[in-house]
Every structure is written in structure tokens, then in C-alpha cells.
PDB file of C-alpha atoms in Angstrom:
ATOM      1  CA  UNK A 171       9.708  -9.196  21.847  1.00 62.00           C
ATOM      2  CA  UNK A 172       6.357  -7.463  21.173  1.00 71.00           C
ATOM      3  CA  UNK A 173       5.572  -7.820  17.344  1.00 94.00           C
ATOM      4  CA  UNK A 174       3.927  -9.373  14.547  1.00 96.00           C
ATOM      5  CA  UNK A 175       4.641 -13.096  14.077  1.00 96.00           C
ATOM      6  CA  UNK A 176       3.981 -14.978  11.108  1.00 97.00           C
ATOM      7  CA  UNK A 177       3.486 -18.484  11.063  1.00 96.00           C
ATOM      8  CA  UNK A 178       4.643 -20.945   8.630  1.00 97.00           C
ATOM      9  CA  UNK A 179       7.984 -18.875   7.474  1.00 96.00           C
ATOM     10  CA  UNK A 180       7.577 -21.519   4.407  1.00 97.00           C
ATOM     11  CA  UNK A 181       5.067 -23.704   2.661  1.00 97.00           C
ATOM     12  CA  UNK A 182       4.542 -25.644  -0.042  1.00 97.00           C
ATOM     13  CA  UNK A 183       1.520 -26.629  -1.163  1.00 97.00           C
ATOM     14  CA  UNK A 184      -0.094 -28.763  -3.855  1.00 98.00           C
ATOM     15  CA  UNK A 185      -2.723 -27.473  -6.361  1.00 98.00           C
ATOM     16  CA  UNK A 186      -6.181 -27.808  -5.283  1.00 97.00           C
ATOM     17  CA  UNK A 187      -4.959 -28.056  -1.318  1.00 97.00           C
ATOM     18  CA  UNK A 188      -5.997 -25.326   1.388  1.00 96.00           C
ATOM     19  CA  UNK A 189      -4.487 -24.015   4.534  1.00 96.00           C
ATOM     20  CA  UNK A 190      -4.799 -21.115   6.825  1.00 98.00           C
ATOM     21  CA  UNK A 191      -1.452 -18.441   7.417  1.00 98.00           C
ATOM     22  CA  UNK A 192      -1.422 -17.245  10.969  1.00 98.00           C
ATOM     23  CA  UNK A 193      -0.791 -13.687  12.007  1.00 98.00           C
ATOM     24  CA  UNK A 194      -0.211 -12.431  15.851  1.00 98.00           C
ATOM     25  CA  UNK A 195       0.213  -9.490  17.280  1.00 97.00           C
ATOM     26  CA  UNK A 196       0.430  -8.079  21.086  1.00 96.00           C
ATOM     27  CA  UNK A 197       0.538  -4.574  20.481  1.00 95.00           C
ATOM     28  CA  UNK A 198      -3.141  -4.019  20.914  1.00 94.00           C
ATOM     29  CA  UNK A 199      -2.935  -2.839  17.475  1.00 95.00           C
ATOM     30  CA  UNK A 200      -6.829  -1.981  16.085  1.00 94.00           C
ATOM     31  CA  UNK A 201      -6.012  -2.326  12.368  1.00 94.00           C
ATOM     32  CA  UNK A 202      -4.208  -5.277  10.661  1.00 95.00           C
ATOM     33  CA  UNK A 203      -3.769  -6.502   7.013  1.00 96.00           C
ATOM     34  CA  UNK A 204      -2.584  -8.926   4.468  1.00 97.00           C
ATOM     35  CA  UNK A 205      -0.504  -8.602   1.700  1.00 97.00           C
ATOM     36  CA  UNK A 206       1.110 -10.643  -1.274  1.00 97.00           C
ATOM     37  CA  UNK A 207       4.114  -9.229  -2.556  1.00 96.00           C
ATOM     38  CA  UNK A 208       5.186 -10.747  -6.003  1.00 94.00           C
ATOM     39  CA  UNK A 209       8.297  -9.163  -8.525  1.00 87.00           C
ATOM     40  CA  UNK A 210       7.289  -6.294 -10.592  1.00 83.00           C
ATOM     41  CA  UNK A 211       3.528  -6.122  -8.935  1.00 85.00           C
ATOM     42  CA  UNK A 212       4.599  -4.495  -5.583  1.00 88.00           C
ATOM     43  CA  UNK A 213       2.896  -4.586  -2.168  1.00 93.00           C
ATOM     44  CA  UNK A 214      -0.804  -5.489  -2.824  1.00 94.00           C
ATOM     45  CA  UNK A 215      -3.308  -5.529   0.053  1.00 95.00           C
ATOM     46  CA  UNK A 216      -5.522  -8.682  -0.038  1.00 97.00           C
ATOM     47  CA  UNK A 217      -7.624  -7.659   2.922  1.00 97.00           C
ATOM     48  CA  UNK A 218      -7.651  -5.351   6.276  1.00 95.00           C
ATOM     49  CA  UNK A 219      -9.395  -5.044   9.253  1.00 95.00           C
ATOM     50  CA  UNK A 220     -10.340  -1.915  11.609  1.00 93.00           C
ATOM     51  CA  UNK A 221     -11.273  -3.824  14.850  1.00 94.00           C
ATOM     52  CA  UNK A 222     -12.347  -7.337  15.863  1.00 95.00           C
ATOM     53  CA  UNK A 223     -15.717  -8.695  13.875  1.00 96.00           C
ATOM     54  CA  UNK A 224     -14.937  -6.114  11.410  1.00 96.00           C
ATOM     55  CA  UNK A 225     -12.959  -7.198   7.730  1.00 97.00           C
ATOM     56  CA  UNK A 226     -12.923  -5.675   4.010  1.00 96.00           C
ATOM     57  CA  UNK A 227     -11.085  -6.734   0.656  1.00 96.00           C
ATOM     58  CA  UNK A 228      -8.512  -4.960  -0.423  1.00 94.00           C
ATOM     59  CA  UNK A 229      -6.891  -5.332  -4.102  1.00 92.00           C
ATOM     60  CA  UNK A 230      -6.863  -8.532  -4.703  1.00 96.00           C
ATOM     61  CA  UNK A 231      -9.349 -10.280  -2.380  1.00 97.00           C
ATOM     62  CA  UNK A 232     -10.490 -13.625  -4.462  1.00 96.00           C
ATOM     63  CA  UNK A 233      -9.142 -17.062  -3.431  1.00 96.00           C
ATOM     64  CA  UNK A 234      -8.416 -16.141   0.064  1.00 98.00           C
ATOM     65  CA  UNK A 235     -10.859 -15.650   3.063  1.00 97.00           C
ATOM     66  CA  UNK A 236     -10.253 -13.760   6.612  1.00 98.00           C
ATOM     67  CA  UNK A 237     -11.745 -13.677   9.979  1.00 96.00           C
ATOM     68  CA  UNK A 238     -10.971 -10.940  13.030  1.00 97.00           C
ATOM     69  CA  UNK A 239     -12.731 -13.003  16.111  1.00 97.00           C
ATOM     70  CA  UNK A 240      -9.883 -11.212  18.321  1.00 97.00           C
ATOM     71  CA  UNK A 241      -7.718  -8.023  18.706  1.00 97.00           C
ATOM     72  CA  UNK A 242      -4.491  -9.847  18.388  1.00 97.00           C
ATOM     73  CA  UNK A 243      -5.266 -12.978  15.620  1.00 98.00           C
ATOM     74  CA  UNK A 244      -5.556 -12.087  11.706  1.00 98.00           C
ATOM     75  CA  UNK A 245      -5.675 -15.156   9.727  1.00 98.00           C
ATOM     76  CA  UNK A 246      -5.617 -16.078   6.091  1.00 98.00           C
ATOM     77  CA  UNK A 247      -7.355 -18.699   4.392  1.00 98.00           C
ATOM     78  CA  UNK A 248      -6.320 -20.002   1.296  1.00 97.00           C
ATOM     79  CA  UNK A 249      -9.538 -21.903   0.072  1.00 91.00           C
ATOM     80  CA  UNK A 250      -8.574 -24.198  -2.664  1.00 96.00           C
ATOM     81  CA  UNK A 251      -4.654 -23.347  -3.753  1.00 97.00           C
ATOM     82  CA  UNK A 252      -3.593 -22.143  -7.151  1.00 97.00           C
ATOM     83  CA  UNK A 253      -0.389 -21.542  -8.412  1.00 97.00           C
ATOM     84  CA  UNK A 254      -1.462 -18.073  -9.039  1.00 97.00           C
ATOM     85  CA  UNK A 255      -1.123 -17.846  -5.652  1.00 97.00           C
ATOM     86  CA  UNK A 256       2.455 -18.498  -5.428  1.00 97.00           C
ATOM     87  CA  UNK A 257       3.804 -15.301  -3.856  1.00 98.00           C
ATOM     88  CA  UNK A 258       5.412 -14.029  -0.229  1.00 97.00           C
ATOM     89  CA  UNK A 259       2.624 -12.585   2.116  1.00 98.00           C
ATOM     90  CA  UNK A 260       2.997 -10.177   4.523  1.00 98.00           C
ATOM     91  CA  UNK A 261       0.600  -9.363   8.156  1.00 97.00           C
ATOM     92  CA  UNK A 262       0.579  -5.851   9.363  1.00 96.00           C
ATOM     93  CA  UNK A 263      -0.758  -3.785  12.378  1.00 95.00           C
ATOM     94  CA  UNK A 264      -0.966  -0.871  13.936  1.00 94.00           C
ATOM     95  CA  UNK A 265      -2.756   1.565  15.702  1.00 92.00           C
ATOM     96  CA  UNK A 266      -5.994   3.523  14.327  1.00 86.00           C
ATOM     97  CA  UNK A 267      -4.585   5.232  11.249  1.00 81.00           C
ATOM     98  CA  UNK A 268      -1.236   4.233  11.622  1.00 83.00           C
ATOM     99  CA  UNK A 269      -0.523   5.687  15.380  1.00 84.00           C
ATOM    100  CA  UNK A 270       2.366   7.087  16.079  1.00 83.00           C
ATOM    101  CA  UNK A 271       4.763   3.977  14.842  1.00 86.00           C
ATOM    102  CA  UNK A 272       3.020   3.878  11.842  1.00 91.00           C
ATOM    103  CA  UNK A 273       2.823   0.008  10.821  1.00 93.00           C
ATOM    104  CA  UNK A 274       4.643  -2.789  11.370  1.00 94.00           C
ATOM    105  CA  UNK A 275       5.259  -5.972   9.697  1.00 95.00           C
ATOM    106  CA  UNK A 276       5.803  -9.623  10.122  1.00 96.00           C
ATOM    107  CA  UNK A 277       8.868 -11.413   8.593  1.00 95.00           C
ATOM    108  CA  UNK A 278       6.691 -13.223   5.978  1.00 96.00           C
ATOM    109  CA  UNK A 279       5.449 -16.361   4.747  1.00 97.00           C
ATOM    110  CA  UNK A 280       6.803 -17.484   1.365  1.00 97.00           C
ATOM    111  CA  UNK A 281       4.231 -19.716  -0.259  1.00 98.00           C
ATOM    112  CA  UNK A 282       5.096 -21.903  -3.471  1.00 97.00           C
ATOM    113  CA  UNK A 283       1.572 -23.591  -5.271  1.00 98.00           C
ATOM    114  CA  UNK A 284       2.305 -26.773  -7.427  1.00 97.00           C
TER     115      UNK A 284
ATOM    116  CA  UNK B  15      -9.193   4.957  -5.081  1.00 86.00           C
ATOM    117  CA  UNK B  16      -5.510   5.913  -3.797  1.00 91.00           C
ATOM    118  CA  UNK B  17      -2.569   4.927  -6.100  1.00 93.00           C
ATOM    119  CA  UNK B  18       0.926   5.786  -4.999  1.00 96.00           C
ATOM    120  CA  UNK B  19       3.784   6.477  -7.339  1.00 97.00           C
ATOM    121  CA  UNK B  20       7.709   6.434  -6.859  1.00 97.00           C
ATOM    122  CA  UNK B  21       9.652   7.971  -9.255  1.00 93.00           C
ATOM    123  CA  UNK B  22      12.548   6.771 -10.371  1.00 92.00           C
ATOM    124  CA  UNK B  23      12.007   2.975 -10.445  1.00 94.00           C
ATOM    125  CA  UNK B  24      15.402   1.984 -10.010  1.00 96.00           C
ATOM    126  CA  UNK B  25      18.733   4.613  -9.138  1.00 95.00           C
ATOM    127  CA  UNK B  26      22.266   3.833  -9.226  1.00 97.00           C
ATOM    128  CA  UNK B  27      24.317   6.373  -7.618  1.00 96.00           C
ATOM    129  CA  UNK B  28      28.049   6.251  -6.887  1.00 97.00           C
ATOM    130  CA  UNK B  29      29.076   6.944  -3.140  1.00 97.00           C
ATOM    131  CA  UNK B  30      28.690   9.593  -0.706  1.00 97.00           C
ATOM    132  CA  UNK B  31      26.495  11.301  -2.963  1.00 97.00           C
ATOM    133  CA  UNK B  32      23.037  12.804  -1.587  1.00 97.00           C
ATOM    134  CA  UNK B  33      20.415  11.678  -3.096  1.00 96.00           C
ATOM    135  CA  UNK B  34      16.035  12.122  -3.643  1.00 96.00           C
ATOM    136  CA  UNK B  35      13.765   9.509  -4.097  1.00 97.00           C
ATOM    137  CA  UNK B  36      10.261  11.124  -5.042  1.00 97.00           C
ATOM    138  CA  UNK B  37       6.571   9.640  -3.891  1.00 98.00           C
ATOM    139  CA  UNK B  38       2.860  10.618  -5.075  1.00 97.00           C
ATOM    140  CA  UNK B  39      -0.466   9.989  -4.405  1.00 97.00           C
ATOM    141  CA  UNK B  40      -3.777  10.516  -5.463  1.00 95.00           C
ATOM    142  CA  UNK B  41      -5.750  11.330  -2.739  1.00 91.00           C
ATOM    143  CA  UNK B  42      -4.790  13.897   0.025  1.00 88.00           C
ATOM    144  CA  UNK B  43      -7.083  12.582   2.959  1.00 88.00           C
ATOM    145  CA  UNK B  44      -4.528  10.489   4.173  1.00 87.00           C
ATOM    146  CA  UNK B  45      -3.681  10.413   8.478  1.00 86.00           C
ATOM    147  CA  UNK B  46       0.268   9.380   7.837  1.00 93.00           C
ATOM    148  CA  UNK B  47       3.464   8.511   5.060  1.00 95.00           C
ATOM    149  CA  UNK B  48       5.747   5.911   6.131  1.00 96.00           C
ATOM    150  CA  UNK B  49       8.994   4.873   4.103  1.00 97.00           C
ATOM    151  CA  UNK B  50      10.589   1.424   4.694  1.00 97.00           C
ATOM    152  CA  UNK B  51      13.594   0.074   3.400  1.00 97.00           C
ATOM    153  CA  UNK B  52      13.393  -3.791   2.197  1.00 96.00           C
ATOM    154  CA  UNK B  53      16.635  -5.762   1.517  1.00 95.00           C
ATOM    155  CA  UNK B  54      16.039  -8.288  -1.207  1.00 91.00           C
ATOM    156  CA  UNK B  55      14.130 -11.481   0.157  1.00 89.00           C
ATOM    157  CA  UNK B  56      13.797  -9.952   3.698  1.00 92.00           C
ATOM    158  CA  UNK B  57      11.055  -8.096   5.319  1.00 92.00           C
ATOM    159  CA  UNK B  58      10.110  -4.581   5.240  1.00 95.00           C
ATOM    160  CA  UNK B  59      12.230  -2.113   8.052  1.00 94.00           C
ATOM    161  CA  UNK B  60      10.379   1.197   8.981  1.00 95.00           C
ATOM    162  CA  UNK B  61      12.468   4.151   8.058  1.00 97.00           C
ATOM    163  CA  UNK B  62      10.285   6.854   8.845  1.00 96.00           C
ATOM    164  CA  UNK B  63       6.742   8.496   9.676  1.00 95.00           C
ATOM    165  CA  UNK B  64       5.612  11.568   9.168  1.00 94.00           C
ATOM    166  CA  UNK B  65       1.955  12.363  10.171  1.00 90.00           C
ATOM    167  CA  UNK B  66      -0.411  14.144   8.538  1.00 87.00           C
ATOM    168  CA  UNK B  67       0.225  17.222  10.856  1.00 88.00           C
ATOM    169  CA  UNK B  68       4.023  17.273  10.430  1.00 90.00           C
ATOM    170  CA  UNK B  69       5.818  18.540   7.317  1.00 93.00           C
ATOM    171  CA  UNK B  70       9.226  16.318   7.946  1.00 95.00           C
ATOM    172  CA  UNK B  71      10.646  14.221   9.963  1.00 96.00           C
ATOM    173  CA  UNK B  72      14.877  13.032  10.296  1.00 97.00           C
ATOM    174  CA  UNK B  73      16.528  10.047  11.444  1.00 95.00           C
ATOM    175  CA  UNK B  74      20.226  10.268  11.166  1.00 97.00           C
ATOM    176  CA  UNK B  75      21.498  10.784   7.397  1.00 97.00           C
ATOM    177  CA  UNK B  76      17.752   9.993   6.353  1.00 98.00           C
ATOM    178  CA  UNK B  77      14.852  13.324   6.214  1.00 98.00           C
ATOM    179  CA  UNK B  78      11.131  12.702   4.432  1.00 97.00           C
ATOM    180  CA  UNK B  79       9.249  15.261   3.970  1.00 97.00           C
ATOM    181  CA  UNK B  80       5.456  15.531   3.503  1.00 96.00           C
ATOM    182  CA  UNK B  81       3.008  18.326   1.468  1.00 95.00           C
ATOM    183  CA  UNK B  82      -0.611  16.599   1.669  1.00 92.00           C
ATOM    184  CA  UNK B  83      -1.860  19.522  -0.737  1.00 91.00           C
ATOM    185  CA  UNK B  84       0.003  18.629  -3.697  1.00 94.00           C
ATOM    186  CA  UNK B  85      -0.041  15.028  -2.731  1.00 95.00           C
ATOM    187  CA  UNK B  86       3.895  14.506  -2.672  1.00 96.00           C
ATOM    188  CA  UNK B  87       6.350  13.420  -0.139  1.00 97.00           C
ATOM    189  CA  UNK B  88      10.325  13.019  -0.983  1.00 97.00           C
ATOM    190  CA  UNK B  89      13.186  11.248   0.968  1.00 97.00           C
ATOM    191  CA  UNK B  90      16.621  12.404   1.056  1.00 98.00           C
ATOM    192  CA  UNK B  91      19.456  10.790   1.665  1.00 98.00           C
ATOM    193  CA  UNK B  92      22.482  12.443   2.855  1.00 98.00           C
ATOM    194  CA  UNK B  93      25.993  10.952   1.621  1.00 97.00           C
ATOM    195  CA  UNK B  94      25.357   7.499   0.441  1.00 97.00           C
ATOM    196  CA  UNK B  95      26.919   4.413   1.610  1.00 97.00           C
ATOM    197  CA  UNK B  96      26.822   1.198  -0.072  1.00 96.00           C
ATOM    198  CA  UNK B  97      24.728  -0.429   2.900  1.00 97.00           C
ATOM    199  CA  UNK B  98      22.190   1.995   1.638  1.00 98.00           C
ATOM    200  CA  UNK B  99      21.179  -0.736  -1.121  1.00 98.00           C
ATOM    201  CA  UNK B 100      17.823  -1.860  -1.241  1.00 97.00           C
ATOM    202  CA  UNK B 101      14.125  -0.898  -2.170  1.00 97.00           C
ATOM    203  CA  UNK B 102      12.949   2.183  -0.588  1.00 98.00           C
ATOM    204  CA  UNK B 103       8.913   2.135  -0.518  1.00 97.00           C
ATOM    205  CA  UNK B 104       6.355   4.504  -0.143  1.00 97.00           C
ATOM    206  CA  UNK B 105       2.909   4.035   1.694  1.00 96.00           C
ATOM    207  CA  UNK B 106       0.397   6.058   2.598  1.00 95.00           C
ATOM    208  CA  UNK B 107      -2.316   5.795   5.473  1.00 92.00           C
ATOM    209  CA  UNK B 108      -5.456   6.246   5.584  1.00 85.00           C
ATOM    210  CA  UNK B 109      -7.887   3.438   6.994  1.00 80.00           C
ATOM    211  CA  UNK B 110      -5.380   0.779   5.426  1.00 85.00           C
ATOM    212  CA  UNK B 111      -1.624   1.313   3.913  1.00 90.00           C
ATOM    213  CA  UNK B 112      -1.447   1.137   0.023  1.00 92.00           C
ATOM    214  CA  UNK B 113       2.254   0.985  -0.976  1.00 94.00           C
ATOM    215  CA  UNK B 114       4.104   2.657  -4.368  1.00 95.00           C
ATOM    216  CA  UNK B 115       5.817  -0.306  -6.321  1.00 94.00           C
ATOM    217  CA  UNK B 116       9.433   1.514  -4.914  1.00 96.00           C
ATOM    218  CA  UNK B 117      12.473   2.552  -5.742  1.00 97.00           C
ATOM    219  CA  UNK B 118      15.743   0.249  -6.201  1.00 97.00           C
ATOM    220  CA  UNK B 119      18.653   1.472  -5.394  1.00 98.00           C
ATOM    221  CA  UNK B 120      22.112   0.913  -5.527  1.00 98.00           C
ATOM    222  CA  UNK B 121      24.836   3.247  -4.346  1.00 97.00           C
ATOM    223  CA  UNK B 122      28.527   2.075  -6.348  1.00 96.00           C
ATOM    224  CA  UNK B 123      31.502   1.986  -4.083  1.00 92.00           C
TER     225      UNK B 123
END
């Protein structure tokens, strides 16, 4: 089924350790984000892009690196893992300005930092 | 910079009631609204989109509306069920999607 898919669905990680969450789409979809969603904060963005070769920070940027080499691959790098970073994270796409579908979301990646 | 706002924070309503959960935002150059739903520790379900042209859109028991000018958009419920449960968020669009923090709400059977 066309969508986003996030890959791991869970992960632990130790303190210090780093690893790269993988986001897919095959919508064609120009724009796609992150997000970390943690209780009481809300949705925060972490960092979007508008088109492959083209990225920007969002909210809450540090501690995690992307790349946009293609249309349909948006992943996140976690450079050296805190437990600050402890939190679900979310991928989203859509079309320039949210189309007419507005955005849609993968199922998640729930990330625990020891 | 945008901020979204959803007021109230958390609703508990008994059933079959209608219902209003309010959303605001700063900045009025937006291209679309979208409300999702999320159930707790699941992902987030599109409700609804309006765009930036529209002024509401429906889907079943569920209508949002939109007025860009004073920055507000509202979704109504019509006769709540207890399935209606969850978080009900806010997000605007503009080059990205910032998101209000939501409302919670529970509808007692």
C-alpha cells in the first residue's frame, strides 16, 4: 500500500551510540519531515525538506542530522545518543504545501536512550 | 514564527452530545489546516483538510471550518460516541506543518 514506512518500529539504544531512522515514501511527495513527539511537549518538527538536495531545521534541530539525496528517502541521524533523546518520532510527506491530502504520516519509531 | 493553539486542553463530555474543539494561529499565510485524531500510543489518522481557499469541509458526523483572517479554525463534532476518544490536533501548512499541543478528549458513556 502506497505510504510512509518507518523503519525500526523500536530501538533501544545505549548512551553515547548512533544510528540512522529510515523514512520511505512512494507518493512522489516533494516535502517530508521529522518529528519527536514526547508527553506534554506536543508534535515538534526536528527538520523538513522541500525537494531532494534541499533540508532546514525545524524546532528542535541539535543532536540529529538529515540528508534528502532522493524524492522518496528522508533519513535521520542520531549522532551520538542521549537520553534526552528518548522520545517517539514521526516521518511525514506530502505534496507542495500540503496538496490536496494534506500530510501523511508513518506509524513511528519509539526510541528509548540509556 | 507560527505557534498554534487548541483550546481546551483536555474535554470530557458525556454522550451524544455535540461538541467544539477550538484552534489558533499566529500567522495567516498558511496554504492548508488539517485535523488528525491520535489514539494513545498509535499514530496520527487524518480527519480533515481544508485549504486555504475553502471555508469548511465535512466528513460524516465531523465539519472544520477555516477563517485565515482572524487566524482560527474550529471542529465540530456532531453527537458523540465513546469511540470518539482520543487527541484531536491541529496543524497548519505552510512550507512545513507545525502542530497545536491538542485537545484530549473523552466522551462518558
Amino acid at each position: 500500500n502506497a505510504g510512509v514506512t518507518q523503519t525500526p518500529k523500536f530501538q533501544v539504544l545505549k548512551t553515547g551510540q548512533s544510528m540512522t531512522l529510515q523514512c520511505a515514501q512512494d507518493m512522489n511527495h516533494e516535502y517530508m519531515s521529522w518529528y519527536r513527539q514526547d508527553p506534554g511537549m506536543g508534535l515538534r518538527l526536528i527538520h523538513y525538506s522541500v525537494g531532494a538536495g534541499i533540508t532546514d531545521q525545524g524546532e528542535v534541530p541539535n543532536g540529529y542530522n538529515v540528508s534528502r539525496s532522493t524524492t522518496e528517502d528522508f533519513p535521520l541521524r542520531l549522532l551520538s545518543a542521549a537520553p534526552s533523546q528518548t522520545s517517539v518520532y514521526f516521518c511525514a510527506s506530502s505534496y507542495r504545501g500540503g496538496g490536496a491530502d494534506g500530510y501523511t504520516f508513518g506509524s513511528g519509531t519509539r526510541l528509548t536512550v540509556v | 514564527k507560527q505557534e498554534v493553539t487548541q483550546i481546551p486542553a483536555a474535554l470530557s463530555v458525556p454522550e451524544g452530545e455535540n461538541l467544539v474543539l477550538n484552534c489558533s494561529f499566529t500567522d495567516s499565510a498558511i496554504y492548508n489546516l488539517q485535523w488528525f485524531r491520535q489514539d494513545p500510543g498509535k499514530g496520527l489518522t487524518s480527519l480533515l483538510l481544508i485549504q486555504s481557499s475553502q471555508r469548511e469541509q465535512t466528513s460524516g458526523r465531523l465539519n472544520a471550518s477555516l477563517d485565515k483572517s482572524s487566524g482560527r479554525s474550529t471542529l465540530y463534532i456532531a453527537a458523540s460516541q465513546p469511540g470518539d476518544s482520543a487527541t484531536y490536533l491541529c496543524a497548519v501548512i505552510d512550507d512545513k506543518i507545525i502542530f497545536g499541543k491538542g485537545t484530549r478528549l473523552h466522551i462518558l458513556p
